mmCIF file of C-alpha atoms and ligand atoms in Angstrom:
data_model
loop_
_atom_site.group_PDB
_atom_site.id
_atom_site.type_symbol
_atom_site.label_atom_id
_atom_site.label_comp_id
_atom_site.label_asym_id
_atom_site.label_seq_id
_atom_site.Cartn_x
_atom_site.Cartn_y
_atom_site.Cartn_z
ATOM 1 C CA MET A 1 85.296 -55.212 44.916
ATOM 2 C CA SER A 2 86.876 -51.684 43.869
ATOM 3 C CA LEU A 3 83.969 -50.085 41.332
ATOM 4 C CA GLU A 4 87.086 -49.881 39.144
ATOM 5 C CA GLN A 5 86.707 -54.170 38.388
ATOM 6 C CA GLU A 6 83.067 -54.152 38.454
ATOM 7 C CA LEU A 7 83.053 -52.778 35.716
ATOM 8 C CA ASN A 8 85.319 -55.311 33.792
ATOM 9 C CA GLN A 9 81.604 -56.518 33.169
ATOM 10 C CA HIS A 10 80.092 -53.853 30.952
ATOM 11 C CA ALA A 11 82.847 -53.126 28.321
ATOM 12 C CA GLY A 12 80.762 -49.560 27.479
ATOM 13 C CA LEU A 13 81.257 -48.776 31.182
ATOM 14 C CA LYS A 14 84.271 -49.330 31.424
ATOM 15 C CA ALA A 15 86.059 -46.606 28.694
ATOM 16 C CA ILE A 16 83.296 -44.866 29.653
ATOM 17 C CA PHE A 17 85.445 -44.158 33.249
ATOM 18 C CA ASP A 18 88.622 -44.942 31.486
ATOM 19 C CA ALA A 19 88.472 -41.971 29.414
ATOM 20 C CA ALA A 20 86.701 -39.592 32.464
ATOM 21 C CA MET A 21 89.715 -39.999 34.494
ATOM 22 C CA VAL A 22 92.019 -39.688 32.497
ATOM 23 C CA ASP A 23 90.677 -36.527 31.274
ATOM 24 C CA ILE A 24 89.554 -35.207 34.656
ATOM 25 C CA GLU A 25 93.150 -35.504 35.716
ATOM 26 C CA LYS A 26 94.472 -33.765 32.614
ATOM 27 C CA ALA A 27 92.461 -30.880 33.414
ATOM 28 C CA GLY A 28 94.925 -28.023 34.569
ATOM 29 C CA ARG A 29 92.370 -25.457 34.684
ATOM 30 C CA PRO A 30 88.895 -25.080 36.304
ATOM 31 C CA ASP A 31 87.712 -24.575 32.373
ATOM 32 C CA GLU A 32 89.221 -27.559 30.757
ATOM 33 C CA LEU A 33 87.428 -29.556 33.774
ATOM 34 C CA GLU A 34 84.434 -27.531 33.290
ATOM 35 C CA ALA A 35 84.472 -29.593 29.758
ATOM 36 C CA ALA A 36 85.669 -32.507 31.051
ATOM 37 C CA ARG A 37 82.383 -32.851 33.069
ATOM 38 C CA VAL A 38 79.592 -31.729 30.058
ATOM 39 C CA LYS A 39 81.896 -34.346 28.448
ATOM 40 C CA TYR A 40 80.952 -36.923 30.737
ATOM 41 C CA LEU A 41 78.154 -36.476 32.679
ATOM 42 C CA GLY A 42 76.128 -33.743 30.374
ATOM 43 C CA ARG A 43 72.583 -34.251 29.470
ATOM 44 C CA LYS A 44 73.966 -35.404 26.009
ATOM 45 C CA SER A 45 76.770 -37.405 27.481
ATOM 46 C CA GLU A 46 77.358 -41.055 26.522
ATOM 47 C CA LEU A 47 76.465 -42.438 30.686
ATOM 48 C CA SER A 48 73.513 -40.012 30.320
ATOM 49 C CA LEU A 49 72.078 -41.568 26.918
ATOM 50 C CA LEU A 50 73.086 -45.051 28.017
ATOM 51 C CA LEU A 51 71.033 -44.746 31.270
ATOM 52 C CA ARG A 52 67.996 -42.788 29.741
ATOM 53 C CA SER A 53 68.211 -46.103 27.085
ATOM 54 C CA ILE A 54 67.581 -48.759 29.921
ATOM 55 C CA PRO A 55 64.297 -49.225 29.104
ATOM 56 C CA GLU A 56 65.086 -50.766 25.791
ATOM 57 C CA LEU A 57 67.954 -52.663 26.997
ATOM 58 C CA PRO A 58 67.659 -56.631 27.092
ATOM 59 C CA GLN A 59 66.504 -57.716 30.501
ATOM 60 C CA GLU A 60 69.370 -58.913 32.087
ATOM 61 C CA GLU A 61 71.347 -56.545 31.349
ATOM 62 C CA ARG A 62 69.124 -53.220 32.848
ATOM 63 C CA PRO A 63 70.519 -54.254 36.535
ATOM 64 C CA VAL A 64 73.689 -54.012 35.777
ATOM 65 C CA VAL A 65 73.629 -50.613 33.746
ATOM 66 C CA GLY A 66 71.233 -49.385 36.450
ATOM 67 C CA LYS A 67 74.216 -50.085 39.124
ATOM 68 C CA LEU A 68 76.794 -49.633 37.651
ATOM 69 C CA GLY A 69 75.889 -46.438 35.470
ATOM 70 C CA ASN A 70 74.872 -44.451 38.526
ATOM 71 C CA GLN A 71 78.241 -45.872 40.309
ATOM 72 C CA LEU A 72 80.026 -44.618 38.053
ATOM 73 C CA ARG A 73 78.260 -40.979 37.500
ATOM 74 C CA ALA A 74 78.637 -40.631 41.479
ATOM 75 C CA HIS A 75 81.903 -41.505 41.263
ATOM 76 C CA LEU A 76 82.822 -39.432 38.424
ATOM 77 C CA GLU A 77 81.146 -36.530 39.935
ATOM 78 C CA GLN A 78 83.114 -36.149 43.741
ATOM 79 C CA SER A 79 86.812 -37.108 40.643
ATOM 80 C CA LEU A 80 85.159 -33.858 39.507
ATOM 81 C CA ALA A 81 84.615 -32.339 42.945
ATOM 82 C CA ASP A 82 88.082 -33.218 44.445
ATOM 83 C CA ARG A 83 89.889 -32.198 41.181
ATOM 84 C CA ARG A 84 88.611 -29.036 41.308
ATOM 85 C CA GLN A 85 89.208 -28.255 45.106
ATOM 86 C CA GLU A 86 92.981 -29.202 43.698
ATOM 87 C CA LEU A 87 92.970 -26.734 40.894
ATOM 88 C CA GLU A 88 91.285 -23.891 43.333
ATOM 89 C CA GLY A 89 93.784 -24.779 45.939
ATOM 90 C CA GLY A 90 96.620 -24.897 43.086
ATOM 91 C CA GLU A 91 95.245 -21.215 41.904
ATOM 92 C CA LEU A 92 95.546 -19.874 44.947
ATOM 93 C CA GLU A 93 98.865 -20.624 45.977
ATOM 94 C CA ALA A 94 100.335 -19.804 42.425
ATOM 95 C CA ARG A 95 98.888 -16.636 42.928
ATOM 96 C CA LEU A 96 100.407 -15.830 46.238
ATOM 97 C CA ALA A 97 103.353 -17.311 45.080
ATOM 98 C CA ALA A 98 103.220 -14.350 42.492
ATOM 99 C CA GLU A 99 101.661 -11.548 43.860
ATOM 100 C CA ARG A 100 104.515 -12.339 47.326
ATOM 101 C CA VAL A 101 105.713 -8.357 48.716
ATOM 102 C CA ASP A 102 109.099 -9.097 50.448
ATOM 103 C CA ILE A 103 108.158 -6.684 53.361
ATOM 104 C CA THR A 104 111.895 -6.817 53.807
ATOM 105 C CA LEU A 105 112.911 -4.739 50.849
ATOM 106 C CA PRO A 106 113.350 -0.971 51.303
ATOM 107 C CA GLY A 107 110.559 1.709 51.437
ATOM 108 C CA GLN A 108 110.225 4.753 48.498
ATOM 109 C CA PRO A 109 112.217 7.242 50.422
ATOM 110 C CA PHE A 110 110.456 10.295 51.547
ATOM 111 C CA PRO A 111 112.266 13.375 51.734
ATOM 112 C CA GLN A 112 112.700 14.332 54.613
ATOM 113 C CA GLY A 113 113.373 17.226 56.327
ATOM 114 C CA HIS A 114 114.416 18.791 59.416
ATOM 115 C CA LEU A 115 114.582 22.258 61.350
ATOM 116 C CA HIS A 116 115.763 25.165 59.557
ATOM 117 C CA LEU A 117 119.517 26.311 60.753
ATOM 118 C CA ILE A 118 118.723 29.548 62.838
ATOM 119 C CA THR A 119 115.503 27.779 64.310
ATOM 120 C CA GLN A 120 118.221 25.470 65.549
ATOM 121 C CA THR A 121 120.762 28.202 66.968
ATOM 122 C CA MET A 122 117.816 29.595 68.287
ATOM 123 C CA TRP A 123 117.029 26.256 70.545
ATOM 124 C CA GLU A 124 120.547 25.676 71.128
ATOM 125 C CA ILE A 125 121.201 29.389 72.488
ATOM 126 C CA GLU A 126 117.671 29.517 75.093
ATOM 127 C CA ASP A 127 119.016 25.777 75.692
ATOM 128 C CA ILE A 128 122.288 27.481 77.292
ATOM 129 C CA PHE A 129 120.118 30.306 79.297
ATOM 130 C CA THR A 130 117.272 28.501 80.376
ATOM 131 C CA GLY A 131 121.113 25.853 81.941
ATOM 132 C CA LEU A 132 121.759 29.220 83.628
ATOM 133 C CA GLY A 133 117.988 29.516 84.733
ATOM 134 C CA TYR A 134 116.863 31.968 82.702
ATOM 135 C CA ARG A 135 113.069 31.659 81.470
ATOM 136 C CA ILE A 136 112.181 32.715 78.350
ATOM 137 C CA ALA A 137 109.952 35.590 77.752
ATOM 138 C CA GLU A 138 108.171 36.915 74.742
ATOM 139 C CA GLY A 139 105.968 40.003 73.205
ATOM 140 C CA PRO A 140 104.182 41.569 70.332
ATOM 141 C CA GLU A 141 106.648 42.346 67.136
ATOM 142 C CA VAL A 142 104.439 45.155 66.092
ATOM 143 C CA GLU A 143 105.554 47.633 69.069
ATOM 144 C CA THR A 144 104.367 50.768 70.663
ATOM 145 C CA ASP A 145 106.894 53.559 69.727
ATOM 146 C CA TYR A 146 106.773 53.490 73.761
ATOM 147 C CA TYR A 147 108.216 49.955 74.714
ATOM 148 C CA ASN A 148 110.974 49.853 71.698
ATOM 149 C CA PHE A 149 111.891 53.239 72.358
ATOM 150 C CA THR A 150 110.790 55.723 74.720
ATOM 151 C CA ALA A 151 110.562 53.920 78.092
ATOM 152 C CA LEU A 152 114.288 52.547 76.587
ATOM 153 C CA ASN A 153 115.952 55.189 77.604
ATOM 154 C CA THR A 154 115.789 56.897 74.065
ATOM 155 C CA PRO A 155 113.259 59.656 73.825
ATOM 156 C CA GLU A 156 111.852 61.293 71.209
ATOM 157 C CA GLY A 157 114.408 63.329 68.953
ATOM 158 C CA HIS A 158 117.345 60.752 70.598
ATOM 159 C CA PRO A 159 120.149 60.764 68.272
ATOM 160 C CA ALA A 160 119.788 56.420 68.728
ATOM 161 C CA ARG A 161 116.878 56.095 67.060
ATOM 162 C CA SER A 162 118.235 57.297 63.379
ATOM 163 C CA GLU A 163 120.465 54.153 63.699
ATOM 164 C CA HIS A 164 117.759 51.973 63.909
ATOM 165 C CA ASP A 165 116.338 52.319 60.629
ATOM 166 C CA THR A 166 112.424 51.535 61.468
ATOM 167 C CA PHE A 167 109.101 50.333 59.605
ATOM 168 C CA PHE A 168 106.512 52.473 61.129
ATOM 169 C CA ILE A 169 102.418 51.448 60.765
ATOM 170 C CA GLU A 170 100.852 53.528 58.138
ATOM 171 C CA GLY A 171 98.337 56.052 59.693
ATOM 172 C CA HIS A 172 99.236 54.428 63.201
ATOM 173 C CA PRO A 173 102.511 56.945 64.239
ATOM 174 C CA ASP A 174 102.817 55.064 67.326
ATOM 175 C CA LEU A 175 102.645 51.765 65.890
ATOM 176 C CA LEU A 176 105.973 49.968 64.523
ATOM 177 C CA LEU A 177 107.190 46.593 63.454
ATOM 178 C CA ARG A 178 109.763 45.997 66.899
ATOM 179 C CA THR A 179 113.312 46.739 66.191
ATOM 180 C CA GLN A 180 115.088 44.785 68.672
ATOM 181 C CA THR A 181 113.350 42.719 71.431
ATOM 182 C CA SER A 182 113.938 44.461 74.094
ATOM 183 C CA PRO A 183 111.008 45.989 74.973
ATOM 184 C CA VAL A 184 110.166 42.979 76.179
ATOM 185 C CA GLN A 185 112.515 44.027 79.010
ATOM 186 C CA VAL A 186 110.220 47.016 79.998
ATOM 187 C CA ARG A 187 107.456 44.793 79.720
ATOM 188 C CA VAL A 188 108.102 42.166 82.245
ATOM 189 C CA MET A 189 109.387 44.414 84.777
ATOM 190 C CA GLU A 190 106.219 46.588 84.471
ATOM 191 C CA LYS A 191 104.515 43.530 85.800
ATOM 192 C CA GLU A 192 107.130 41.685 88.253
ATOM 193 C CA GLU A 193 108.965 42.287 90.729
ATOM 194 C CA PRO A 194 112.794 41.166 91.171
ATOM 195 C CA PRO A 195 114.928 39.437 91.153
ATOM 196 C CA ILE A 196 114.542 38.962 86.854
ATOM 197 C CA TYR A 197 116.267 36.351 84.506
ATOM 198 C CA ILE A 198 115.119 36.128 81.400
ATOM 199 C CA ILE A 199 115.742 35.936 77.794
ATOM 200 C CA SER A 200 113.777 37.098 75.507
ATOM 201 C CA PRO A 201 114.223 35.445 71.409
ATOM 202 C CA GLY A 202 111.654 36.622 68.364
ATOM 203 C CA LYS A 203 111.974 38.435 65.276
ATOM 204 C CA VAL A 204 113.031 41.828 64.189
ATOM 205 C CA TYR A 205 113.077 44.698 61.681
ATOM 206 C CA ARG A 206 114.700 47.168 60.430
ATOM 207 C CA ARG A 207 114.886 48.662 56.938
ATOM 208 C CA ASP A 208 118.711 47.596 56.421
ATOM 209 C CA SER A 209 119.429 44.936 53.201
ATOM 210 C CA ASP A 210 122.833 43.647 52.807
ATOM 211 C CA ALA A 211 125.140 40.904 53.268
ATOM 212 C CA THR A 212 125.252 40.641 56.507
ATOM 213 C CA HIS A 213 121.683 42.937 57.578
ATOM 214 C CA THR A 214 118.011 41.579 56.105
ATOM 215 C CA PRO A 215 115.007 43.315 57.293
ATOM 216 C CA MET A 216 113.906 40.985 59.569
ATOM 217 C CA PHE A 217 116.366 38.961 61.408
ATOM 218 C CA GLN A 218 116.225 37.226 65.017
ATOM 219 C CA GLN A 219 117.046 38.186 68.451
ATOM 220 C CA VAL A 220 117.889 36.597 71.787
ATOM 221 C CA GLU A 221 117.977 39.698 74.255
ATOM 222 C CA GLY A 222 119.118 38.792 78.388
ATOM 223 C CA LEU A 223 118.331 40.754 81.481
ATOM 224 C CA ALA A 224 119.146 39.813 84.792
ATOM 225 C CA VAL A 225 117.520 42.522 87.464
ATOM 226 C CA ASP A 226 118.682 41.272 91.449
ATOM 227 C CA ARG A 227 120.544 42.900 94.033
ATOM 228 C CA ASN A 228 124.344 42.874 93.410
ATOM 229 C CA VAL A 229 124.346 42.560 89.913
ATOM 230 C CA THR A 230 128.704 43.480 88.824
ATOM 231 C CA MET A 231 129.696 43.867 85.259
ATOM 232 C CA ALA A 232 131.248 40.612 86.869
ATOM 233 C CA ASP A 233 128.763 38.433 86.679
ATOM 234 C CA LEU A 234 127.886 40.250 82.775
ATOM 235 C CA LYS A 235 130.862 39.039 81.938
ATOM 236 C CA GLY A 236 131.110 35.364 83.832
ATOM 237 C CA THR A 237 127.380 35.023 82.457
ATOM 238 C CA LEU A 238 128.429 35.665 78.896
ATOM 239 C CA GLU A 239 131.493 33.806 79.071
ATOM 240 C CA THR A 240 130.013 30.580 80.084
ATOM 241 C CA PHE A 241 127.391 31.362 77.012
ATOM 242 C CA THR A 242 130.529 31.632 74.505
ATOM 243 C CA LYS A 243 132.313 28.155 75.632
ATOM 244 C CA ALA A 244 129.052 26.765 75.319
ATOM 245 C CA MET A 245 127.890 28.148 71.815
ATOM 246 C CA PHE A 246 131.820 28.712 70.509
ATOM 247 C CA GLY A 247 133.704 26.059 72.480
ATOM 248 C CA ALA A 248 135.830 25.480 75.845
ATOM 249 C CA GLN A 249 139.087 27.211 73.897
ATOM 250 C CA ARG A 250 137.072 30.585 73.394
ATOM 251 C CA GLU A 251 137.993 33.361 74.602
ATOM 252 C CA ILE A 252 135.576 36.530 75.259
ATOM 253 C CA ARG A 253 136.425 40.353 75.564
ATOM 254 C CA MET A 254 134.607 43.437 76.585
ATOM 255 C CA ARG A 255 134.983 46.679 74.249
ATOM 256 C CA PRO A 256 133.367 49.348 75.405
ATOM 257 C CA HIS A 257 130.320 50.793 72.890
ATOM 258 C CA PHE A 258 126.897 52.916 73.596
ATOM 259 C CA PHE A 259 123.055 51.626 73.555
ATOM 260 C CA PRO A 260 120.928 54.016 75.153
ATOM 261 C CA PHE A 261 119.653 51.791 77.554
ATOM 262 C CA THR A 262 122.254 49.961 78.934
ATOM 263 C CA GLU A 263 125.625 52.180 81.075
ATOM 264 C CA PRO A 264 128.309 51.334 80.713
ATOM 265 C CA SER A 265 127.522 49.897 77.480
ATOM 266 C CA VAL A 266 129.849 47.122 75.548
ATOM 267 C CA GLU A 267 130.318 44.673 72.664
ATOM 268 C CA ILE A 268 131.696 41.330 73.385
ATOM 269 C CA ASP A 269 133.872 39.900 71.163
ATOM 270 C CA VAL A 270 134.688 36.071 70.955
ATOM 271 C CA SER A 271 138.328 35.398 69.913
ATOM 272 C CA CYS A 272 138.312 34.055 66.175
ATOM 273 C CA LEU A 273 137.021 31.000 65.947
ATOM 274 C CA ILE A 274 139.244 30.132 62.331
ATOM 275 C CA CYS A 275 142.976 31.545 63.471
ATOM 276 C CA GLY A 276 142.103 31.091 66.720
ATOM 277 C CA GLY A 277 143.591 34.733 68.111
ATOM 278 C CA SER A 278 146.687 35.207 65.983
ATOM 279 C CA GLY A 279 144.728 37.294 63.280
ATOM 280 C CA CYS A 280 143.397 35.827 60.400
ATOM 281 C CA ARG A 281 140.584 37.906 57.163
ATOM 282 C CA ALA A 282 137.798 37.054 58.614
ATOM 283 C CA CYS A 283 138.373 38.483 61.810
ATOM 284 C CA LYS A 284 140.212 41.306 59.768
ATOM 285 C CA ASN A 285 143.771 40.797 61.333
ATOM 286 C CA SER A 286 142.172 41.788 65.046
ATOM 287 C CA GLY A 287 142.117 38.271 66.147
ATOM 288 C CA TRP A 288 138.521 38.866 67.497
ATOM 289 C CA LEU A 289 134.692 38.570 66.202
ATOM 290 C CA GLU A 290 131.850 40.768 67.710
ATOM 291 C CA ILE A 291 129.302 38.291 68.720
ATOM 292 C CA LEU A 292 126.845 41.231 70.789
ATOM 293 C CA GLY A 293 126.283 44.182 72.729
ATOM 294 C CA ALA A 294 125.627 44.476 76.536
ATOM 295 C CA GLY A 295 125.810 46.314 79.386
ATOM 296 C CA MET A 296 124.657 47.712 83.003
ATOM 297 C CA VAL A 297 120.970 48.458 82.304
ATOM 298 C CA ASP A 298 121.052 51.926 82.767
ATOM 299 C CA PRO A 299 119.153 53.837 85.981
ATOM 300 C CA ASN A 300 116.845 55.618 84.049
ATOM 301 C CA VAL A 301 115.275 52.293 82.286
ATOM 302 C CA PHE A 302 114.325 50.935 86.240
ATOM 303 C CA ASP A 303 112.405 54.342 86.462
ATOM 304 C CA PHE A 304 110.133 53.845 83.809
ATOM 305 C CA VAL A 305 109.718 50.776 85.121
ATOM 306 C CA ASP A 306 109.096 52.155 89.579
ATOM 307 C CA TYR A 307 112.322 50.540 90.563
ATOM 308 C CA ASP A 308 114.351 51.045 93.106
ATOM 309 C CA VAL A 309 117.695 52.062 91.738
ATOM 310 C CA ASP A 310 119.085 51.988 95.360
ATOM 311 C CA GLU A 311 118.474 48.572 95.807
ATOM 312 C CA VAL A 312 118.953 46.567 92.522
ATOM 313 C CA GLN A 313 120.789 46.662 89.411
ATOM 314 C CA GLY A 314 121.075 44.563 86.857
ATOM 315 C CA PHE A 315 122.924 43.792 83.242
ATOM 316 C CA ALA A 316 121.095 43.132 79.395
ATOM 317 C CA PHE A 317 122.758 41.161 76.569
ATOM 318 C CA GLY A 318 121.398 41.226 73.184
ATOM 319 C CA MET A 319 122.541 39.225 70.203
ATOM 320 C CA GLY A 320 121.699 39.176 66.331
ATOM 321 C CA VAL A 321 120.484 34.687 65.657
ATOM 322 C CA GLU A 322 121.720 34.931 62.191
ATOM 323 C CA ARG A 323 125.041 36.693 63.110
ATOM 324 C CA ILE A 324 125.272 33.813 65.505
ATOM 325 C CA ALA A 325 124.590 30.437 63.287
ATOM 326 C CA MET A 326 127.274 32.521 59.944
ATOM 327 C CA LEU A 327 130.186 32.890 62.719
ATOM 328 C CA LYS A 328 129.381 29.547 63.434
ATOM 329 C CA HIS A 329 129.000 28.090 60.715
ATOM 330 C CA ARG A 330 131.267 29.958 58.346
ATOM 331 C CA MET A 331 128.639 31.913 56.633
ATOM 332 C CA THR A 332 129.610 34.880 54.822
ATOM 333 C CA ASP A 333 126.062 36.335 53.399
ATOM 334 C CA ILE A 334 122.753 36.832 55.829
ATOM 335 C CA ARG A 335 121.300 36.340 52.728
ATOM 336 C CA MET A 336 121.665 32.713 52.424
ATOM 337 C CA PHE A 337 118.878 31.457 55.061
ATOM 338 C CA TYR A 338 116.582 33.262 53.540
ATOM 339 C CA ASP A 339 116.639 32.015 49.999
ATOM 340 C CA ASN A 340 115.201 28.462 51.405
ATOM 341 C CA ASP A 341 117.946 26.793 48.943
ATOM 342 C CA LEU A 342 117.904 23.127 49.851
ATOM 343 C CA ARG A 343 121.536 23.026 48.907
ATOM 344 C CA LEU A 344 122.486 25.063 51.627
ATOM 345 C CA LEU A 345 120.124 24.075 54.133
ATOM 346 C CA GLY A 346 119.910 20.580 54.043
ATOM 347 C CA GLN A 347 124.173 20.413 55.303
ATOM 348 C CA PHE A 348 122.856 20.973 58.724
HETATM 349 N N1 LIG B 1 118.840 45.987 71.543
HETATM 350 C C1 LIG B 1 120.161 46.128 71.362
HETATM 351 C C2 LIG B 1 120.358 46.146 69.885
HETATM 352 O O1 LIG B 1 119.654 45.623 69.288
HETATM 353 C C3 LIG B 1 121.097 45.195 71.690
HETATM 354 C C4 LIG B 1 121.280 45.500 73.063
HETATM 355 C C5 LIG B 1 120.687 44.790 74.301
HETATM 356 C C6 LIG B 1 122.429 45.979 73.840
HETATM 357 C C7 LIG B 1 120.903 44.584 75.194
HETATM 358 C C8 LIG B 1 122.722 46.027 75.344
HETATM 359 C C9 LIG B 1 121.531 45.403 75.814
HETATM 360 O O2 LIG B 1 121.403 46.903 69.091
#
């Protein structure tokens, strides 16, 4: 016989059972359940009072109330515990459902930067020349007069010095911000014997500022010293570079020029990137754009580093990285690189 059936023997206990089971079932929250516990099992509950009053009950009623009353109490305790667990489980589920995170949603976008166009161009130039077997050599930006000028066949008083409006260091007449990366040629040749194939990238400084000049800019200088090096090697090397940088259709031409440390010296032009050579505003109708300076290393420079001028020859070239980037991306003002306007920089 189930407890429920047995309780039919005592109308009072049965009534407690019925009411309690309804309230426990109805309780939807832990506080409601606690109220039901107090109501049916608390010290002042009907059941507790009844159990406490057993001694005063008529003789034949006592065992029935004692036994069934205790069973009822145990049953209600168990029902409360079961319901509590149900509620807690439900609460957890409800919380899990409410706080659920969709991990497949895209995250907060985070602005991402990238390398500056000048750095990208510098790395592109370096890649092309290291691919041709050149190695990268670097030197100081604060240079001595000797390496920047004298050892490059530009002695004091030489008119070529005045072309490089130089920043000197106050109180140190012998020190300056290098006007070119060419001093690295001399530094490498002093320490090493030919064959030498190097490029020297880096910052250089001149007291200049307009649409095509900034007081600081970047150069990549190249130097090749070996036996039987001719101007044809120089031309082939720079043609290979130009086609790799600007496209296979590009042609180059050499124009006579002057640099103190190369003899003969040339400037290299590339066929206009805009009109392809037929003539337009960008190339001032010439069909050509100047990209760099170059020449055969002057034997005087080899004398400064004690190379045997009867044994070795060399060529050198130097380019402005900003100029290459401006031509490639058709920019008109060099200062745009250093304005740090993300609307411009973000395009590259
Ligand atoms: N250093 C030269 C300049 O800055 C460029 C150059 C380098 C020319 C190497 C010839 C050879 O103007």
